[in-house]
Coordinates of C-alpha atoms and ligand atoms in Angstrom, one line a residue:
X451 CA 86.7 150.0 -1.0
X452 CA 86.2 153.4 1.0
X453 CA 85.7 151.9 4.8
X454 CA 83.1 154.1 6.0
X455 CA 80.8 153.9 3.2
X456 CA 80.3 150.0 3.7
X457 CA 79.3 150.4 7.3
X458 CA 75.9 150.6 7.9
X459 CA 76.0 154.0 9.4
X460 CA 77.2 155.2 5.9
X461 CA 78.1 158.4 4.9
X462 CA 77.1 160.0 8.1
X463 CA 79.3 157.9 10.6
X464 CA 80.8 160.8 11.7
X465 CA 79.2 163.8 9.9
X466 CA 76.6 163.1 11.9
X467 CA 77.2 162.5 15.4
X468 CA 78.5 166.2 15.3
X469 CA 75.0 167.5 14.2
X470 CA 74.2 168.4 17.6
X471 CA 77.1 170.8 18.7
X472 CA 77.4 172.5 15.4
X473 CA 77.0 176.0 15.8
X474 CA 74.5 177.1 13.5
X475 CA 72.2 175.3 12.0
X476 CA 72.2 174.6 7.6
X477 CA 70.2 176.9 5.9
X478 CA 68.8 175.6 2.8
X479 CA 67.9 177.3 -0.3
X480 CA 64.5 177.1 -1.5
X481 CA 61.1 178.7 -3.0
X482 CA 57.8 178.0 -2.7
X483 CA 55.8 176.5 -5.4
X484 CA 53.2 178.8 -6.9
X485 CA 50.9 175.7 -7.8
X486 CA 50.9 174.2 -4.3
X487 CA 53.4 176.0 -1.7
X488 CA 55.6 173.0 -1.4
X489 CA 59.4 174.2 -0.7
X490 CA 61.6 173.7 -4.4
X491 CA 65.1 173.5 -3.5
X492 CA 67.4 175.8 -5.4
X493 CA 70.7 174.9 -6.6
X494 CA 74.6 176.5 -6.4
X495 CA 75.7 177.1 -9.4
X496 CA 78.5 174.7 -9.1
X497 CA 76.2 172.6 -7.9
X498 CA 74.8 172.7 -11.4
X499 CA 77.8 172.9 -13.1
X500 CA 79.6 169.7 -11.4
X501 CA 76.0 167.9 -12.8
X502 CA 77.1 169.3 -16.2
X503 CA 80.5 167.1 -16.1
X504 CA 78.3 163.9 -16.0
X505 CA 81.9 162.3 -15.7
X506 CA 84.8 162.3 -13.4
X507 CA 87.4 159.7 -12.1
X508 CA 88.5 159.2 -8.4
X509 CA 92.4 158.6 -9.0
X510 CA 93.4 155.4 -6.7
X511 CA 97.4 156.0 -6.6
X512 CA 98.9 155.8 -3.6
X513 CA 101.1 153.5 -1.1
X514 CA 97.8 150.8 -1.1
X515 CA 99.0 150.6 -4.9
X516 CA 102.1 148.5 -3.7
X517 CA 100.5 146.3 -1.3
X518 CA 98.1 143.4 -2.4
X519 CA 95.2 144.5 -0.4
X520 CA 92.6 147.0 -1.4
X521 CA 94.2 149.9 1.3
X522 CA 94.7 149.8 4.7
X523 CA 91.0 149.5 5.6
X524 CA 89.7 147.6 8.7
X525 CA 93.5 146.9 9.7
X526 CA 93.9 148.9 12.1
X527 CA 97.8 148.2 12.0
X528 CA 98.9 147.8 8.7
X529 CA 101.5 150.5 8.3
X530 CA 103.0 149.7 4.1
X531 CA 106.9 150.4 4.2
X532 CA 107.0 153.9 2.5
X533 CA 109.9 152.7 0.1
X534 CA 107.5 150.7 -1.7
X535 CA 105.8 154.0 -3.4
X536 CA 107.8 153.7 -6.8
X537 CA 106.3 156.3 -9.1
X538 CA 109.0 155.7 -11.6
X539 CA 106.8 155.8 -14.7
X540 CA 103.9 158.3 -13.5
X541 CA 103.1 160.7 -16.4
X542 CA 99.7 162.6 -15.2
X543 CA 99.5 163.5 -18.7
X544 CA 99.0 160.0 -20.0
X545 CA 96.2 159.7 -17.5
X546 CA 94.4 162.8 -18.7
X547 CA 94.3 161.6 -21.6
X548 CA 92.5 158.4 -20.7
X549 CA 90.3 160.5 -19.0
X550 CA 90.0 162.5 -21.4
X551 CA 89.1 159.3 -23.9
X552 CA 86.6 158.5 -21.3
X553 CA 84.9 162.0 -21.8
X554 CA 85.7 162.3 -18.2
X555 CA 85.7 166.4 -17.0
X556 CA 86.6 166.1 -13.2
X557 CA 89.8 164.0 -11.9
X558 CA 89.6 164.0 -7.7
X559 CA 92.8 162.3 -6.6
X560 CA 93.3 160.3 -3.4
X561 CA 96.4 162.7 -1.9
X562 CA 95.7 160.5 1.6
X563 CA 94.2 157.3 2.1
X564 CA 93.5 155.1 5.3
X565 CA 97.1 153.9 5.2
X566 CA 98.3 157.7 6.1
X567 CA 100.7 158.4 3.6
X568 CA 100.7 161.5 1.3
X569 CA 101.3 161.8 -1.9
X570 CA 102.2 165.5 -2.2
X571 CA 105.3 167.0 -0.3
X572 CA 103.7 167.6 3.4
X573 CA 105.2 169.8 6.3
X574 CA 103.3 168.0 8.7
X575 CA 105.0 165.2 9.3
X576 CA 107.0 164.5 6.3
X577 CA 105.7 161.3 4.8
X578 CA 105.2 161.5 1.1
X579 CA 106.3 162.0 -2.4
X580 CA 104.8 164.3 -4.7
X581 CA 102.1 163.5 -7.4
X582 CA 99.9 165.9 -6.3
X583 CA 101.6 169.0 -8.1
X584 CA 102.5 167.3 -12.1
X585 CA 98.5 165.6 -11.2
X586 CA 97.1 169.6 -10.9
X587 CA 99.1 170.7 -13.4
X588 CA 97.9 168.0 -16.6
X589 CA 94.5 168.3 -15.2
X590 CA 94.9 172.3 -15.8
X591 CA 96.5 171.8 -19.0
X592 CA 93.3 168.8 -20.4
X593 CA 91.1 171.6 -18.6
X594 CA 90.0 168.6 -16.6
X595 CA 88.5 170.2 -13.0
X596 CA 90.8 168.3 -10.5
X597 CA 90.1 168.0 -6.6
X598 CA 91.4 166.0 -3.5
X599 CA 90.4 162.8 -1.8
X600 CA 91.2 163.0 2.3
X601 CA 90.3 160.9 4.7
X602 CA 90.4 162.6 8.1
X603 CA 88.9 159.6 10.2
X604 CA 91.9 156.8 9.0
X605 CA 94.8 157.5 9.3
X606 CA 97.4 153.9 10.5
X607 CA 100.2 155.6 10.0
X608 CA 99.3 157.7 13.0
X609 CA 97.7 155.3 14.7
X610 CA 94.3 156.6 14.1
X611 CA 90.8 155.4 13.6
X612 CA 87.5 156.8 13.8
X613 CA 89.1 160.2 14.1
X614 CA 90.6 159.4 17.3
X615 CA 94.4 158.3 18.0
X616 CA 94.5 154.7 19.8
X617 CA 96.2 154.1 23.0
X618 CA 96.9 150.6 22.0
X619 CA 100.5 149.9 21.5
X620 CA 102.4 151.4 18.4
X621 CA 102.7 148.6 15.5
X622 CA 105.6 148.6 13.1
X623 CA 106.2 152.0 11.4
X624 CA 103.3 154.0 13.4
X625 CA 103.9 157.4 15.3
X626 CA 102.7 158.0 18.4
X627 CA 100.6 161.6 18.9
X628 CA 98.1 163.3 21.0
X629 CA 94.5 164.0 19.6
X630 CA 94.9 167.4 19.9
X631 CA 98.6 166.8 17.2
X632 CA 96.3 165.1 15.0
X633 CA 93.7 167.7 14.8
X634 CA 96.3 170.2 14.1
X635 CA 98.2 167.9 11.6
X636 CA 95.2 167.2 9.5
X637 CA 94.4 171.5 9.5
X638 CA 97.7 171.8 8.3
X639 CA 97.6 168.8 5.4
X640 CA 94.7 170.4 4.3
X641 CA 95.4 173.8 4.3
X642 CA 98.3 172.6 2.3
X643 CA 96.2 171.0 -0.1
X644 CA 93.9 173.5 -0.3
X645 CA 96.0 176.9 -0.3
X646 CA 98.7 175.5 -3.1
X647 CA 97.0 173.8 -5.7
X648 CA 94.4 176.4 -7.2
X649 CA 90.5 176.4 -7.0
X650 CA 89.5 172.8 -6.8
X651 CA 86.0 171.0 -7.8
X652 CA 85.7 168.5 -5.9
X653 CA 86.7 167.6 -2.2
X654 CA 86.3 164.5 -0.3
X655 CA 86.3 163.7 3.0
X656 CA 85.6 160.5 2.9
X657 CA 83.5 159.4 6.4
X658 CA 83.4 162.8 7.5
X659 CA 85.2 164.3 10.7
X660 CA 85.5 164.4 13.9
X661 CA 83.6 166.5 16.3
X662 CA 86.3 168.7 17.6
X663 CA 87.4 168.9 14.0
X664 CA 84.3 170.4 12.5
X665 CA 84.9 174.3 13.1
X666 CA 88.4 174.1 11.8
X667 CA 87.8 172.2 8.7
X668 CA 84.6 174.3 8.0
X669 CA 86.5 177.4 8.2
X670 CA 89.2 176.6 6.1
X671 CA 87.1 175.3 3.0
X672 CA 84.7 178.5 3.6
X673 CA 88.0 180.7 3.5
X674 CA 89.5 179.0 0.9
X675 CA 87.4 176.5 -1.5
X676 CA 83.9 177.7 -1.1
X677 CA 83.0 176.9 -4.9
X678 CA 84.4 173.3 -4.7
X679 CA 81.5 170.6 -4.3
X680 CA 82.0 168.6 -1.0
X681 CA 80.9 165.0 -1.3
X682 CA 79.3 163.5 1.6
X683 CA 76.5 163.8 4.1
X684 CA 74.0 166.7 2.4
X685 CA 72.3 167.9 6.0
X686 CA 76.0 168.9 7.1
X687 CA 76.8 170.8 4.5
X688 CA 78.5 169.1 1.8
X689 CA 76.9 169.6 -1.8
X690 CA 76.7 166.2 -3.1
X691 CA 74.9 162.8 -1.5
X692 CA 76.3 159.2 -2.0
X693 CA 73.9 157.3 -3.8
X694 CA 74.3 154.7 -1.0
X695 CA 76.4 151.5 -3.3
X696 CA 79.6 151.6 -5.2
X697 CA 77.9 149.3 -8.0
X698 CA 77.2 152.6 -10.0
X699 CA 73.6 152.0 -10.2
X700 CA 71.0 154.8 -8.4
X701 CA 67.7 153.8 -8.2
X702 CA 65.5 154.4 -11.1
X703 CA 63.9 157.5 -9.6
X704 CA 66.6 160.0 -8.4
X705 CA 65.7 163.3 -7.0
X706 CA 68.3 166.4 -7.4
X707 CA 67.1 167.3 -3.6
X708 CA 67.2 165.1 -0.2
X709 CA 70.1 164.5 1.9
X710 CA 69.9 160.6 2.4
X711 CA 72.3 158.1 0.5
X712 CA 69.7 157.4 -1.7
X713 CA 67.3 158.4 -4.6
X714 CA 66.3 161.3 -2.6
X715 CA 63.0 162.9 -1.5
X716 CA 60.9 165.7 -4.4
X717 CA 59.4 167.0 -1.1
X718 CA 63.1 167.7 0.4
X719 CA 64.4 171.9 0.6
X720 CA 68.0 170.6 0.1
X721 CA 69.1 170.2 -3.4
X722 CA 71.7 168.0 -2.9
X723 CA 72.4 166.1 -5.8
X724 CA 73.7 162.2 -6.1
X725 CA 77.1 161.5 -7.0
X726 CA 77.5 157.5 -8.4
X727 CA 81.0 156.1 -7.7
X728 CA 82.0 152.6 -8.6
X729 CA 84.7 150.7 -10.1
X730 CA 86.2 149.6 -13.3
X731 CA 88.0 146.6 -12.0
X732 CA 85.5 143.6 -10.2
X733 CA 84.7 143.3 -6.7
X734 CA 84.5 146.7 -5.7
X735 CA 88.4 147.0 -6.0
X736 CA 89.6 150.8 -5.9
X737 CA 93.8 150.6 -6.1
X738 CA 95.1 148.7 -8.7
X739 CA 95.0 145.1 -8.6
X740 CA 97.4 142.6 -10.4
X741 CA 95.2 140.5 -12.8
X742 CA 92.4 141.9 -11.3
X743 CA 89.6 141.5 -14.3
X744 CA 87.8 144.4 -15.3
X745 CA 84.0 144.7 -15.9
X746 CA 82.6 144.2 -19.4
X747 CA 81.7 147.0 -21.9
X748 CA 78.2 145.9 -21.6
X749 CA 78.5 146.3 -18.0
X750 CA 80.0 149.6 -18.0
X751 CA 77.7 151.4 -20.7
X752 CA 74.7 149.8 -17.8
X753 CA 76.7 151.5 -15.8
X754 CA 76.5 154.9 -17.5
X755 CA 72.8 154.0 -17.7
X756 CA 71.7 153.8 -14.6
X757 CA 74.2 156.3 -12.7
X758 CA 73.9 159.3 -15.5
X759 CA 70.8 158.2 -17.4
X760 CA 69.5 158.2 -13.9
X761 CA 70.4 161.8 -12.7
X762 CA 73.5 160.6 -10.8
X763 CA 77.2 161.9 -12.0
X764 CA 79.1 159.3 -12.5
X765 CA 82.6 158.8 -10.2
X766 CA 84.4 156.4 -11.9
X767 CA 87.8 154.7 -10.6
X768 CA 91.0 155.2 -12.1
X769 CA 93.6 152.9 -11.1
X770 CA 97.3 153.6 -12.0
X771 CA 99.7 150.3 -11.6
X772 CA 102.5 150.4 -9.5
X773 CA 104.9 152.1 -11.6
X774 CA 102.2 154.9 -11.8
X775 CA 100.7 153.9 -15.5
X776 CA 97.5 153.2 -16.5
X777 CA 97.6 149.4 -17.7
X778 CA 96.8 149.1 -21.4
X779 CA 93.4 146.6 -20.9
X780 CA 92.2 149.3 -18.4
X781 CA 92.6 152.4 -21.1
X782 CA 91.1 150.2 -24.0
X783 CA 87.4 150.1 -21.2
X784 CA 87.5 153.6 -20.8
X785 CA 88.0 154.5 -24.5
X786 CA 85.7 151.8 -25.5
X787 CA 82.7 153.2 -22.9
X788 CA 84.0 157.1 -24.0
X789 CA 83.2 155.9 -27.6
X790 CA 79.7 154.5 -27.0
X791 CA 78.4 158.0 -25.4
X792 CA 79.9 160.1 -27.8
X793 CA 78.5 158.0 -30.3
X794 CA 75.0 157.2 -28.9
X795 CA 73.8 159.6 -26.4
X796 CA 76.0 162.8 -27.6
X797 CA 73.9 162.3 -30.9
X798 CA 70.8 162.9 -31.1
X799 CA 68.5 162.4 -34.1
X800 CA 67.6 165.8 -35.3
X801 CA 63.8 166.3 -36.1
X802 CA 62.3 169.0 -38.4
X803 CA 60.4 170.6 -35.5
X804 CA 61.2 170.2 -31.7
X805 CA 59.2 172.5 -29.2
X806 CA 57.4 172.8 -26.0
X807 CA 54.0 172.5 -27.1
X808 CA 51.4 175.4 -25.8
X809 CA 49.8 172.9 -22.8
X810 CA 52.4 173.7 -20.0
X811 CA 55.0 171.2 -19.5
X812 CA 55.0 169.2 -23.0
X813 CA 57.8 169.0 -25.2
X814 CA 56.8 167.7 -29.0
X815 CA 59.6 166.3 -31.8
X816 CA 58.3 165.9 -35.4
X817 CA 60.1 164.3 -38.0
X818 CA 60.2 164.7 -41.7
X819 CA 60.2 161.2 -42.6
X820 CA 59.8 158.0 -40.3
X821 CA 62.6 157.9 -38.1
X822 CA 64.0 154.6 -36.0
X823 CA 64.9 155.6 -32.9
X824 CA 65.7 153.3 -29.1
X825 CA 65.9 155.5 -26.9
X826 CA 64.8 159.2 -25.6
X827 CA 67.1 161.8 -23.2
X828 CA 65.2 164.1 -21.3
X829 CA 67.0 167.1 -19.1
X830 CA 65.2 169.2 -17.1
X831 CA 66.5 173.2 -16.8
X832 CA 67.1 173.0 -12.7
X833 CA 68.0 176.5 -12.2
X834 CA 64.9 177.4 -10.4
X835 CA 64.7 174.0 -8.7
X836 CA 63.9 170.4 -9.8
X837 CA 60.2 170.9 -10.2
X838 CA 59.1 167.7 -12.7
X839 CA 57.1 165.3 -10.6
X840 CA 56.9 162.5 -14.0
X841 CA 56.7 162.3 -17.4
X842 CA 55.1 160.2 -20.0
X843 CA 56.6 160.1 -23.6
X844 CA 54.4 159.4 -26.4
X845 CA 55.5 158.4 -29.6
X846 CA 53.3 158.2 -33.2
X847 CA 54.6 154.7 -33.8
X848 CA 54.4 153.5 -38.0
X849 CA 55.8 150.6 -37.8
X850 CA 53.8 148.3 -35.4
X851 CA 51.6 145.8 -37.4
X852 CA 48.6 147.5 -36.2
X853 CA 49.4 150.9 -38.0
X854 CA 47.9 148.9 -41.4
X855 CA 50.0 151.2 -43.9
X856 CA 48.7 154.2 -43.0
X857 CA 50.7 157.0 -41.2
X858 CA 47.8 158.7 -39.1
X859 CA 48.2 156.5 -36.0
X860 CA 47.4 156.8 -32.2
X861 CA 49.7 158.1 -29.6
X862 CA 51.8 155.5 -27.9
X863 CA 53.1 155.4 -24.0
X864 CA 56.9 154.3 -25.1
X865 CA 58.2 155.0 -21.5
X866 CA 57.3 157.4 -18.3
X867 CA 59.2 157.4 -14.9
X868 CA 59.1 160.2 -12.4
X869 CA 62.1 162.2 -11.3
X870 CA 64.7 163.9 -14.7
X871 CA 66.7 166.3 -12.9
X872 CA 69.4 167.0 -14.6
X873 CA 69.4 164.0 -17.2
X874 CA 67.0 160.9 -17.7
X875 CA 67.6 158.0 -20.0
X876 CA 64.9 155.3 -21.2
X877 CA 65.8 153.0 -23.7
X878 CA 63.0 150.7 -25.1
X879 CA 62.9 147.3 -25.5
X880 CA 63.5 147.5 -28.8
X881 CA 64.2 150.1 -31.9
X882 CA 60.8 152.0 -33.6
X883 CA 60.2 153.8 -36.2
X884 CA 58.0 156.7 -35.7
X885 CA 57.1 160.2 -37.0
X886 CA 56.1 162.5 -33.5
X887 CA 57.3 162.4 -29.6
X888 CA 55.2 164.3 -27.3
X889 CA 56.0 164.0 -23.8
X890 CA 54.2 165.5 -21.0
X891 CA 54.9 166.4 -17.3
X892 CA 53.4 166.5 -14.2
X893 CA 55.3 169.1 -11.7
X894 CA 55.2 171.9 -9.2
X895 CA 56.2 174.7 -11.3
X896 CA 55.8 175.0 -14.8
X897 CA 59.1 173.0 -16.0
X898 CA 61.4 174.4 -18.7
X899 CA 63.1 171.3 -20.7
X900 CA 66.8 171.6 -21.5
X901 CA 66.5 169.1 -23.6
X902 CA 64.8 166.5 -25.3
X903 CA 65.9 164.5 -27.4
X904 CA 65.9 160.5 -29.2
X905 CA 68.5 158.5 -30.2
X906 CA 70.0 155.6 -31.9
X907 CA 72.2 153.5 -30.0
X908 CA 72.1 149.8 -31.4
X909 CA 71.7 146.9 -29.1
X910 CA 75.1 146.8 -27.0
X911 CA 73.4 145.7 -24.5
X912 CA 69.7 144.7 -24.9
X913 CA 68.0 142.5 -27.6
Ligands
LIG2357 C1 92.5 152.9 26.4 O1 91.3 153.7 26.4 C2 90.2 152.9 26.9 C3 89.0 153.7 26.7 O2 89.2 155.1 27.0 C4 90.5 152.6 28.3 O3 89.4 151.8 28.8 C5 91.8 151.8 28.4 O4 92.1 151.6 29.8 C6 92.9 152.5 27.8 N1 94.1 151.6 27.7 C7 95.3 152.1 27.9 C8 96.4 151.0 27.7 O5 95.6 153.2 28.2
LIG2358 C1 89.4 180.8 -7.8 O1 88.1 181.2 -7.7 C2 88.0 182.6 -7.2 C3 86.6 182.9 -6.9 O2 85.7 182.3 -7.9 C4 88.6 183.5 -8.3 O3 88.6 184.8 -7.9 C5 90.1 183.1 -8.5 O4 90.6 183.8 -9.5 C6 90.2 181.6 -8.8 N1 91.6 181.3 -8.8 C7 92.2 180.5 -9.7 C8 93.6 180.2 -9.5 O5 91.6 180.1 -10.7
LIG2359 C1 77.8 174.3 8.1 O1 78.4 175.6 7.6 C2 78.2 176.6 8.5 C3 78.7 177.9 7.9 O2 78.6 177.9 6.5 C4 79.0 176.3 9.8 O3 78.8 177.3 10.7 C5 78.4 175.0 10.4 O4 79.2 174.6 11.5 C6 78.5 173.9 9.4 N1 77.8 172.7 9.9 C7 78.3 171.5 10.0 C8 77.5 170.5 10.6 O5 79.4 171.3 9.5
LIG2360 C1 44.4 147.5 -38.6 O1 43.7 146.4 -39.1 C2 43.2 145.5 -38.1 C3 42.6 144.3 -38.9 O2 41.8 144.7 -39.8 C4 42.3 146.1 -37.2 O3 41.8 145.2 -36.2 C5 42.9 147.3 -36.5 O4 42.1 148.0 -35.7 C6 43.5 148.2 -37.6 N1 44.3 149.2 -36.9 C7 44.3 150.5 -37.2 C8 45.2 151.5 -36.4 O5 43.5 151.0 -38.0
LIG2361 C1 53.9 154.3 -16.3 O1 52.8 153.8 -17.1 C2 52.3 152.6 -16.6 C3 51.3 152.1 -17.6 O2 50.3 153.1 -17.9 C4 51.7 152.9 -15.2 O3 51.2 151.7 -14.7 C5 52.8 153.4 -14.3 O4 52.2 153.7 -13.0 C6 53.4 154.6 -14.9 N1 54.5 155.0 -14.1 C7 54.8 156.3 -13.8 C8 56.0 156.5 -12.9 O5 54.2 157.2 -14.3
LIG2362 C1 49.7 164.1 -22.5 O1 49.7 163.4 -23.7 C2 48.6 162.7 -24.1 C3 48.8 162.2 -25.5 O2 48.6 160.9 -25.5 C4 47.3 163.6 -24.0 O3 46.2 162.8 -24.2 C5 47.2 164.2 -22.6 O4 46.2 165.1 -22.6 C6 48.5 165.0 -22.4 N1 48.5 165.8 -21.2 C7 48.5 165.3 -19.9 C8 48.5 166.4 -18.9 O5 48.5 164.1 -19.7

């Protein structure tokens, strides 16, 4: 569980409450729509890009991994015993390649967690091991993008919570310092972590930062990680939004643009796109549990469903035991759900004909022969902005009863929605055999389609 996500406040706990001393103000990207002069927000290119992956893993492997409880969250004074960290097994290899079997393209590691211990050989204070370097160099080896989990607001080990060092009394194992150390110890950590380990994709700060930590922390990822993607709250200046749960479900329509942890806003001039994290073991547990029971397959490709299908990449745990392996039942999910996308959605049925058709916004398929298909992926091409309002796809359908043996039949609606961003998938309620797809669009801009495409999946997971 990541503490300040569950708290109402979200995301911006922090991020925000620093909104109104920062010292110049976000500047969003945008155009203006030649059709009606609404603002189109306008994506990085690694904003794009990190959509591309689809697929990443948040690595859970640190001190928490040896203690029963999901981290050191909302206990203010649990300080683990730092001899419990036993990586005696860890082979970052071995988890690349199970992210690899997942079809996974970014690994962001947790290098600090609440409980305050590193996982990478810091100067400042010494209280680690080091994962971090063997983790960066696999990653680079799979070509996996790899990037670093902080959290700058937690941190027991120092005593500290909501970014600010307690006065209470020091528990067991805690250090005393100022708030003025701790500012200057979490520069250094991250400098650390982001001057040694190469150009990173993804960084987390998980809750944010403190006020009088803002300037220093926005310098140092300007100076030295501008192209990584910063997760977190999208009107202060990170890249990606939190789709507001960690069940990996975003609502049904998801917007590319807004900055609230939600499906987003068309209207919004921030493209700011939503990034689905969740689990693979049950009850929203993050390190590794013992006998902790995993989610079914059929919950997991749902999963994939409504977090990628719905324009949200898809952060998914990985969980390394104590010994630093991933268990055997865990690598079986992830090659299992890694096999059911590259065999469903990575292949799509090819028709004789596929082409935007000459009214403005319609994409057409055309088959040789009738052709069963359950479900239809739609990408929209967002390098001038997300500009598709909705959809409708059509489909010549020849096997309904009413088609009466002929193949000259009506166009039917087989499913619509609004927002596609970067990728949409609708699955029907069951498989049907037709000859054309048409699908049309209602938008701000005339749209480009990446993509579209139909598919045969099977019933995994719906009758
Ligand atoms: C701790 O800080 C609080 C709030 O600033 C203050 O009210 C309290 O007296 C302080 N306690 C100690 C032991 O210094
Ligand atoms: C990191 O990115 C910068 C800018 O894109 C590039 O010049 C540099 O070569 C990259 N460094 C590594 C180690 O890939
Ligand atoms: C956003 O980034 C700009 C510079 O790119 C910086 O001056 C500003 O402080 C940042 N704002 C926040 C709220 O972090
Ligand atoms: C098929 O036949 C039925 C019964 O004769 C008729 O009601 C229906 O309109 C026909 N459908 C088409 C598409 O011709
Ligand atoms: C989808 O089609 C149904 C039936 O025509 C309609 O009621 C609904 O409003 C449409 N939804 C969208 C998002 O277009
Ligand atoms: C969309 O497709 C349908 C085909 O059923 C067609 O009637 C309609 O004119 C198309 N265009 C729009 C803008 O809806």
């Amino acid at each position: 569980m990541k503490l300040l996500y569950t708290l109402p406040a979200g995301a911006c706990l922090f991020a925000c409450a620093v909104a109104s001393n920062a010292p110049k103000a976000y500047e969003p990207k945008y155009r203006l729509s030649p059709i009606d002069g609404s603002k189109i927000a306008l994506p990085t290119a690694e904003q794009l890009a990190f959509q591309d992956k689809e697929i990443g893993v948040l690595i859970h492997y640190n001190i928490a991994t040896d203690i029963g409880s999901d981290g050191c969250n909302y206990d203010p004074k649990l300080v683990p015993d730092q001899a419990l960290f036993n990586p005696a097994l860890i082979n970052t290899d071995q988890s690349m390649e199970r992210i690899t079997a997942l079809g996974g393209k970014y690994a962001t590691l947790v290098a600090k967690h609440n409980c305050g211990f590193t996982i990478w050989p810091t100067k400042s204070p010494a209280h680690g091991e080091s994962v971090v370097e063997s983790f960066v160099e696999s990653a680079q080896k799979y070509r996996i993008g790899h990037g670093f989990y902080y959290s700058v607001v937690v941190n027991n080990f120092l005593n500290v919570q909501n970014a600010e060092v307690l006065n209470t009394s020091l528990a067991w194992g805690q250090v005393g310092i100022s708030d003025s150390t701790y500012g200057q110890i979490v520069f250094d950590q991250l400098t650390e972590l982001w001057t040694q380990y190469g150009n990173l994709t993804e960084i987390w700060l998980d809750g944010g930062y403190g006020s009088t930590q803002m300037n220093d922390i926005q310098s140092l990822l300007e100076a030295h990680q501008p192209q990584a993607v910063v997760f977190g709250a999208c009107d202060k200046n990170s890249t990606f939004r939190w789709i507001g749960k960690e069940t990996g479900e975003a609502p049904e329509e998801t917007w590319s643009t807004g900055t609230t942890s939600d499906g987003g806003d068309p209207t919004s001039p921030i493209f700011c796109p939503a990034e689905c994290d969740t689990t693979l073991q049950t009850d929203d547990r993050w390190f590794f549990g013992v006998d902790q029971p995993l989610r079914s397959i059929e919950e997991m490709i749902d999963v994939y469903h409504t977090s990628v299908g719905r324009n949200c990449v898809l952060e998914l745990d990985l969980a390394p035991d104590r010994g630093g392996l991933i268990p055997a039942r865990h690598a079986a999910c992830y090659k299992k759900l890694g096999d059911f996308i590259r065999s469903c959605c990575d292949k799509p049925i090819a028709p004789k004909d596929t082409k935007p058709k000459n009214e403005a916004g319609s994409y057409s398929l055309t088959f040789d022969f009738p052709t069963v298909i359950d479900r239809i992926v739609l990408m929209e091409d967002q390098t001038n902005g997300l500009v598709i309002r909705s959809y409708q796809a059509h489909a010549k359908i020849v096997d309904a009863e009413e088609a009466n043996g002929t193949l000259n039949v009506p166009w039917t609606l087989v499913s619509n929605g609004t927002s596609v961003g970067h990728k949409k998938i609708d699955f029907f309620d069951k498989a049907i055999t037709v000859t054309d797809v048409l699908v049309n669009s209602t938008y701000v801009d005339i749209p480009k389609w990446r993509s579209v495409s139909v598919h045969l999946c099977g019933s995994l997971t719906y009758n």
